[in-house]
Amino acid sequence: MKQKNVEVLAPAGSFESLQAAIQGGADAVYFGIEQLNMRSRSANFKLKDLPEIMKRCRKHDIKGYLTLNTIMYDHDLPLIQEICDAALKNKVDAVIASDIAAIQLARGVGLSVHCSTQLNISNIEAVRFFAQYADVIVLARELTLQQIHFICAGIEKEKIKGPAGKSVEIEVFCHGALCVAISGKCYMSLATYNASANRGACLQNCRRSYRVIDEETGDELVLDNNYVMSPKDLCTIGMIDKLINAGVGVLKIEGRGKSAEYVLATTKAYCEAVESVDDGTYTPAKIEEWKTQLKTVFNRGFWENGYYLGKSLGEWSNAYGSQATQEKVIVGTVRNYYPQKKVAEIFLQAGNVKTEDMMLIIGPTTGVVKCQATKMIVHKGIKDKVITLPVPAKVRKNDQVYVVKERHETNPLPR
Amino acid sequence: MKLIHYRDNCIGCNSCVQHAPHYWAISPIDGKADLLGSIQKKDVFILKVDESEKEIHSRVVRDCPMRIIKLSQ
């Protein structure tokens, strides 16, 4: 199959992450507005933020997709309509939906629709059905490369087109969290805490360690790993060429609930990987370097290639939470930025900085700026602890300042 | 006794309405729960309630998936 331009789609759960996705080179971003999306527990954007989000997307020539992909109830219908109307007005490029109500209402106002992975679309016939409504289909996360290839070849052969008149595009997840349920359709958090994963409120209790006890005898089975329901994270950086050759048009990075530096690191790595596949410089050495970079940000350990190269379910996480090799510790905030000298003045109200430290400055307009503290000047004699240091890009007042530290321990269990 | 609702983070799951329909309703405007008859103080909604219905309100508090409903003396 001939190669085509592949889109790297990055998560934007906040303005910081949106900016980080842009810095990382994303071709498109996806974001949630209000509560009707699969990360309703995370800090979401509000309807009033939509003009600013799309303004930034337009400025950087990237596409913006709005997630509207929870299960919907009758009382949600007015809000779906309001969100769709606002999406149309602000020229959102597409709505990512799973509930037929959201698909119907979005199409009703003339919006382009992408079918969410929540629909578990797993075969060409389902693609044909949903292509009546959607221009992009996000496949179930559990398909193999062969199955994906079969579907993509089928679309080309049978000329299956979306409402926009173009061949329907196939999107798959390339990086980020997987869960024990098929494509996120899970009842566990609802059954235990009344917090429905399908309303975006998953409490992730599957991520904890569990013991298996025989109720009759009280005997406990000895497991080599008690994290029996927490898969490691998907990482396909070493098989991007295969996904592209299978005919995939969009590579999605999971993580609207994750930090801006996660978005920057993952987006950058996958954009570089797609580019190098394109120009024939996709080498094992580069793959190793990208993996090292990906390990520095949130991960539960990597299940490389996920389900794509086979169905074996062997890769379970062995700790709660992140196994990132680095972590960030807050030290202060930016107090001023001097554009001519490209110097930031930082108020250290929460910690100290040493000259060898690597620092992160994160803000809603700044995104993520990395810098070394080597040339910092400590201002003595002032009541507050203030430093100034040269920074490679513009930062802004009230941006948060962090020191990056090597991380050796796994997280303690949650209470 | 007071019911306190931190409404901003409501996801409109309808659980409170199911437990206590006389006290809660989903807003037709934004799909979030409204604490009926409550007084708004900034982003928080407060309603004085009677001790005799503590059990119903406790169930509402227990089952709110976002933990944004509190019951205080």
PDB file of C-alpha atoms in Angstrom, chain A residues 228-408:
ATOM      1  CA  VAL A 228      -3.643  -8.487  37.772  1.00  0.00           C
ATOM      2  CA  MET A 229      -5.794  -5.903  35.992  1.00  0.00           C
ATOM      3  CA  SER A 230      -3.348  -3.140  35.136  1.00  0.00           C
ATOM      4  CA  PRO A 231      -1.730  -3.480  31.727  1.00  0.00           C
ATOM      5  CA  LYS A 232       1.437  -1.600  30.941  1.00  0.00           C
ATOM      6  CA  ASP A 233       1.155   1.355  28.580  1.00  0.00           C
ATOM      7  CA  LEU A 234       1.099   0.973  24.831  1.00  0.00           C
ATOM      8  CA  CYS A 235       4.273   2.043  23.023  1.00  0.00           C
ATOM      9  CA  THR A 236       4.569   1.625  19.249  1.00  0.00           C
ATOM     10  CA  ILE A 237       7.591   3.814  18.606  1.00  0.00           C
ATOM     11  CA  GLY A 238       9.429   0.715  17.314  1.00  0.00           C
ATOM     12  CA  MET A 239       6.718  -0.292  14.832  1.00  0.00           C
ATOM     13  CA  ILE A 240       5.468   3.014  13.447  1.00  0.00           C
ATOM     14  CA  ASP A 241       6.585   1.931   9.968  1.00  0.00           C
ATOM     15  CA  LYS A 242       4.355  -1.142  10.179  1.00  0.00           C
ATOM     16  CA  LEU A 243       1.315   0.883  11.272  1.00  0.00           C
ATOM     17  CA  ILE A 244       1.856   3.355   8.448  1.00  0.00           C
ATOM     18  CA  ASN A 245       2.320   0.586   5.906  1.00  0.00           C
ATOM     19  CA  ALA A 246      -0.866  -1.090   7.130  1.00  0.00           C
ATOM     20  CA  GLY A 247      -2.677   2.015   5.888  1.00  0.00           C
ATOM     21  CA  VAL A 248      -3.343   3.874   9.130  1.00  0.00           C
ATOM     22  CA  GLY A 249      -3.946   7.595   8.546  1.00  0.00           C
ATOM     23  CA  VAL A 250      -3.995   8.958  12.095  1.00  0.00           C
ATOM     24  CA  LEU A 251      -1.836   8.020  15.087  1.00  0.00           C
ATOM     25  CA  LYS A 252      -3.416   8.993  18.368  1.00  0.00           C
ATOM     26  CA  ILE A 253      -1.542   9.566  21.619  1.00  0.00           C
ATOM     27  CA  GLU A 254      -3.582   8.890  24.759  1.00  0.00           C
ATOM     28  CA  GLY A 255      -3.375  11.283  27.695  1.00  0.00           C
ATOM     29  CA  ARG A 256      -5.805  14.161  28.145  1.00  0.00           C
ATOM     30  CA  GLY A 257      -5.419  13.629  31.879  1.00  0.00           C
ATOM     31  CA  LYS A 258      -1.617  13.776  31.709  1.00  0.00           C
ATOM     32  CA  SER A 259       0.909  16.565  32.139  1.00  0.00           C
ATOM     33  CA  ALA A 260       2.184  19.032  29.551  1.00  0.00           C
ATOM     34  CA  GLU A 261       5.702  17.544  29.576  1.00  0.00           C
ATOM     35  CA  TYR A 262       4.191  14.123  28.787  1.00  0.00           C
ATOM     36  CA  VAL A 263       2.375  15.652  25.820  1.00  0.00           C
ATOM     37  CA  LEU A 264       5.540  17.378  24.622  1.00  0.00           C
ATOM     38  CA  ALA A 265       7.771  14.296  24.929  1.00  0.00           C
ATOM     39  CA  THR A 266       5.326  11.853  23.320  1.00  0.00           C
ATOM     40  CA  THR A 267       4.234  14.189  20.519  1.00  0.00           C
ATOM     41  CA  LYS A 268       7.816  15.077  19.661  1.00  0.00           C
ATOM     42  CA  ALA A 269       8.939  11.443  19.610  1.00  0.00           C
ATOM     43  CA  TYR A 270       6.083  10.230  17.408  1.00  0.00           C
ATOM     44  CA  CYS A 271       6.292  13.188  15.033  1.00  0.00           C
ATOM     45  CA  GLU A 272      10.011  12.568  14.580  1.00  0.00           C
ATOM     46  CA  ALA A 273       9.364   8.850  14.080  1.00  0.00           C
ATOM     47  CA  VAL A 274       6.718   9.450  11.390  1.00  0.00           C
ATOM     48  CA  GLU A 275       9.036  11.904   9.667  1.00  0.00           C
ATOM     49  CA  SER A 276      11.928   9.494   9.701  1.00  0.00           C
ATOM     50  CA  VAL A 277       9.791   6.678   8.284  1.00  0.00           C
ATOM     51  CA  ASP A 278       8.859   9.114   5.553  1.00  0.00           C
ATOM     52  CA  ASP A 279      12.426  10.101   4.687  1.00  0.00           C
ATOM     53  CA  GLY A 280      13.923   6.625   5.125  1.00  0.00           C
ATOM     54  CA  THR A 281      15.951   7.318   8.286  1.00  0.00           C
ATOM     55  CA  TYR A 282      13.937   5.180  10.733  1.00  0.00           C
ATOM     56  CA  THR A 283      16.763   3.312  12.480  1.00  0.00           C
ATOM     57  CA  PRO A 284      17.045   1.068  15.581  1.00  0.00           C
ATOM     58  CA  ALA A 285      19.392   3.645  17.165  1.00  0.00           C
ATOM     59  CA  LYS A 286      16.785   6.375  16.783  1.00  0.00           C
ATOM     60  CA  ILE A 287      14.079   4.085  18.170  1.00  0.00           C
ATOM     61  CA  GLU A 288      16.184   3.462  21.291  1.00  0.00           C
ATOM     62  CA  GLU A 289      16.689   7.196  21.775  1.00  0.00           C
ATOM     63  CA  TRP A 290      12.955   7.886  21.448  1.00  0.00           C
ATOM     64  CA  LYS A 291      12.225   5.111  23.957  1.00  0.00           C
ATOM     65  CA  THR A 292      14.628   6.705  26.437  1.00  0.00           C
ATOM     66  CA  GLN A 293      12.831  10.014  25.998  1.00  0.00           C
ATOM     67  CA  LEU A 294       9.390   8.413  26.349  1.00  0.00           C
ATOM     68  CA  LYS A 295      10.458   6.725  29.589  1.00  0.00           C
ATOM     69  CA  THR A 296      11.214  10.087  31.197  1.00  0.00           C
ATOM     70  CA  VAL A 297       7.516  10.985  31.346  1.00  0.00           C
ATOM     71  CA  PHE A 298       4.489   9.241  32.870  1.00  0.00           C
ATOM     72  CA  ASN A 299       4.327   5.556  32.023  1.00  0.00           C
ATOM     73  CA  ARG A 300       3.332   2.297  33.667  1.00  0.00           C
ATOM     74  CA  GLY A 301       6.175   0.529  31.917  1.00  0.00           C
ATOM     75  CA  PHE A 302       5.841  -0.185  28.213  1.00  0.00           C
ATOM     76  CA  TRP A 303       3.988  -3.003  26.568  1.00  0.00           C
ATOM     77  CA  GLU A 304       5.773  -2.522  23.305  1.00  0.00           C
ATOM     78  CA  ASN A 305       3.537  -2.947  20.264  1.00  0.00           C
ATOM     79  CA  GLY A 306       0.475  -3.714  22.425  1.00  0.00           C
ATOM     80  CA  TYR A 307      -2.056  -5.978  20.771  1.00  0.00           C
ATOM     81  CA  TYR A 308      -0.821  -5.065  17.307  1.00  0.00           C
ATOM     82  CA  LEU A 309       1.707  -7.858  16.959  1.00  0.00           C
ATOM     83  CA  GLY A 310      -0.348 -10.577  18.648  1.00  0.00           C
ATOM     84  CA  LYS A 311      -2.926 -11.185  21.287  1.00  0.00           C
ATOM     85  CA  SER A 312      -0.754 -12.372  24.167  1.00  0.00           C
ATOM     86  CA  LEU A 313      -1.818 -10.654  27.361  1.00  0.00           C
ATOM     87  CA  GLY A 314       1.407 -10.870  29.270  1.00  0.00           C
ATOM     88  CA  GLU A 315       2.447  -7.351  29.954  1.00  0.00           C
ATOM     89  CA  TRP A 316       1.040  -6.281  33.296  1.00  0.00           C
ATOM     90  CA  SER A 317       2.248  -3.325  35.234  1.00  0.00           C
ATOM     91  CA  ASN A 318       4.174  -4.195  38.380  1.00  0.00           C
ATOM     92  CA  ALA A 319       3.658  -1.005  40.328  1.00  0.00           C
ATOM     93  CA  TYR A 320       0.977   1.548  41.063  1.00  0.00           C
ATOM     94  CA  GLY A 321       1.204   4.724  39.029  1.00  0.00           C
ATOM     95  CA  SER A 322       4.050   5.998  36.949  1.00  0.00           C
ATOM     96  CA  GLN A 323       7.394   4.350  36.331  1.00  0.00           C
ATOM     97  CA  ALA A 324       8.839   7.387  34.646  1.00  0.00           C
ATOM     98  CA  THR A 325      12.606   7.755  34.970  1.00  0.00           C
ATOM     99  CA  GLN A 326      12.223  11.431  35.819  1.00  0.00           C
ATOM    100  CA  GLU A 327       9.877  13.520  37.881  1.00  0.00           C
ATOM    101  CA  LYS A 328       9.328  17.233  38.279  1.00  0.00           C
ATOM    102  CA  VAL A 329       9.346  19.041  41.598  1.00  0.00           C
ATOM    103  CA  ILE A 330       7.867  22.508  41.872  1.00  0.00           C
ATOM    104  CA  VAL A 331      10.280  25.197  43.055  1.00  0.00           C
ATOM    105  CA  GLY A 332       8.576  28.468  42.221  1.00  0.00           C
ATOM    106  CA  THR A 333       6.950  30.763  39.691  1.00  0.00           C
ATOM    107  CA  VAL A 334       8.114  33.168  37.018  1.00  0.00           C
ATOM    108  CA  ARG A 335       7.923  36.747  38.276  1.00  0.00           C
ATOM    109  CA  ASN A 336       9.113  38.529  35.193  1.00  0.00           C
ATOM    110  CA  TYR A 337      10.522  37.979  31.706  1.00  0.00           C
ATOM    111  CA  TYR A 338      12.926  40.322  29.961  1.00  0.00           C
ATOM    112  CA  PRO A 339      12.463  39.732  26.223  1.00  0.00           C
ATOM    113  CA  GLN A 340      15.526  41.652  25.047  1.00  0.00           C
ATOM    114  CA  LYS A 341      17.934  39.687  27.207  1.00  0.00           C
ATOM    115  CA  LYS A 342      15.779  36.545  27.092  1.00  0.00           C
ATOM    116  CA  VAL A 343      16.061  36.242  30.835  1.00  0.00           C
ATOM    117  CA  ALA A 344      13.467  35.019  33.323  1.00  0.00           C
ATOM    118  CA  GLU A 345      13.185  36.217  36.902  1.00  0.00           C
ATOM    119  CA  ILE A 346      11.990  33.403  39.122  1.00  0.00           C
ATOM    120  CA  PHE A 347      10.661  33.562  42.648  1.00  0.00           C
ATOM    121  CA  LEU A 348      11.645  30.378  44.516  1.00  0.00           C
ATOM    122  CA  GLN A 349       8.881  30.111  47.079  1.00  0.00           C
ATOM    123  CA  ALA A 350       8.766  26.312  47.128  1.00  0.00           C
ATOM    124  CA  GLY A 351      12.278  24.947  46.662  1.00  0.00           C
ATOM    125  CA  ASN A 352      15.888  25.422  45.658  1.00  0.00           C
ATOM    126  CA  VAL A 353      17.745  25.246  42.373  1.00  0.00           C
ATOM    127  CA  LYS A 354      21.348  24.088  41.871  1.00  0.00           C
ATOM    128  CA  THR A 355      23.461  25.092  38.884  1.00  0.00           C
ATOM    129  CA  GLU A 356      23.473  21.544  37.453  1.00  0.00           C
ATOM    130  CA  ASP A 357      19.670  21.264  37.565  1.00  0.00           C
ATOM    131  CA  MET A 358      17.490  20.828  34.501  1.00  0.00           C
ATOM    132  CA  MET A 359      14.403  23.003  34.808  1.00  0.00           C
ATOM    133  CA  LEU A 360      10.945  23.025  33.286  1.00  0.00           C
ATOM    134  CA  ILE A 361       8.859  26.175  32.979  1.00  0.00           C
ATOM    135  CA  ILE A 362       5.211  25.399  32.233  1.00  0.00           C
ATOM    136  CA  GLY A 363       2.351  27.777  31.543  1.00  0.00           C
ATOM    137  CA  PRO A 364      -0.937  27.986  29.655  1.00  0.00           C
ATOM    138  CA  THR A 365       0.508  30.196  26.913  1.00  0.00           C
ATOM    139  CA  THR A 366       4.145  29.164  27.295  1.00  0.00           C
ATOM    140  CA  GLY A 367       3.607  25.404  27.070  1.00  0.00           C
ATOM    141  CA  VAL A 368       6.795  23.647  28.198  1.00  0.00           C
ATOM    142  CA  VAL A 369      10.216  25.313  28.161  1.00  0.00           C
ATOM    143  CA  LYS A 370      13.269  23.295  29.188  1.00  0.00           C
ATOM    144  CA  CYS A 371      16.411  25.004  30.400  1.00  0.00           C
ATOM    145  CA  GLN A 372      19.595  24.334  32.323  1.00  0.00           C
ATOM    146  CA  ALA A 373      20.224  26.338  35.484  1.00  0.00           C
ATOM    147  CA  THR A 374      23.959  26.678  34.702  1.00  0.00           C
ATOM    148  CA  LYS A 375      23.936  30.407  34.127  1.00  0.00           C
ATOM    149  CA  MET A 376      21.532  31.385  36.855  1.00  0.00           C
ATOM    150  CA  ILE A 377      22.217  34.353  39.066  1.00  0.00           C
ATOM    151  CA  VAL A 378      21.111  34.153  42.679  1.00  0.00           C
ATOM    152  CA  HIS A 379      20.038  37.517  44.013  1.00  0.00           C
ATOM    153  CA  LYS A 380      21.246  37.865  47.556  1.00  0.00           C
ATOM    154  CA  GLY A 381      20.222  40.509  49.984  1.00  0.00           C
ATOM    155  CA  ILE A 382      16.610  40.473  48.805  1.00  0.00           C
ATOM    156  CA  LYS A 383      14.052  39.275  51.311  1.00  0.00           C
ATOM    157  CA  ASP A 384      12.581  36.781  48.845  1.00  0.00           C
ATOM    158  CA  LYS A 385      14.603  34.065  47.143  1.00  0.00           C
ATOM    159  CA  VAL A 386      14.924  35.229  43.575  1.00  0.00           C
ATOM    160  CA  ILE A 387      17.025  33.946  40.678  1.00  0.00           C
ATOM    161  CA  THR A 388      17.400  35.115  37.116  1.00  0.00           C
ATOM    162  CA  LEU A 389      18.427  32.874  34.283  1.00  0.00           C
ATOM    163  CA  PRO A 390      18.583  32.853  30.484  1.00  0.00           C
ATOM    164  CA  VAL A 391      15.764  30.853  28.869  1.00  0.00           C
ATOM    165  CA  PRO A 392      15.574  29.553  25.276  1.00  0.00           C
ATOM    166  CA  ALA A 393      12.007  30.722  24.657  1.00  0.00           C
ATOM    167  CA  LYS A 394       9.579  33.303  25.956  1.00  0.00           C
ATOM    168  CA  VAL A 395       8.101  32.549  29.376  1.00  0.00           C
ATOM    169  CA  ARG A 396       5.421  34.469  31.233  1.00  0.00           C
ATOM    170  CA  LYS A 397       4.577  35.828  34.662  1.00  0.00           C
ATOM    171  CA  ASN A 398       3.024  33.179  36.934  1.00  0.00           C
ATOM    172  CA  ASP A 399       4.308  30.233  34.844  1.00  0.00           C
ATOM    173  CA  GLN A 400       5.182  27.335  37.160  1.00  0.00           C
ATOM    174  CA  VAL A 401       8.855  26.476  37.557  1.00  0.00           C
ATOM    175  CA  TYR A 402      10.037  22.913  38.240  1.00  0.00           C
ATOM    176  CA  VAL A 403      13.312  21.082  38.725  1.00  0.00           C
ATOM    177  CA  VAL A 404      13.594  17.737  36.925  1.00  0.00           C
ATOM    178  CA  LYS A 405      14.917  14.944  39.124  1.00  0.00           C
ATOM    179  CA  GLU A 406      15.892  11.359  38.430  1.00  0.00           C
ATOM    180  CA  ARG A 407      13.279   9.050  39.849  1.00  0.00           C
ATOM    181  CA  HIS A 408      14.207   5.732  41.410  1.00  0.00           C
TER     182      HIS A 408
END
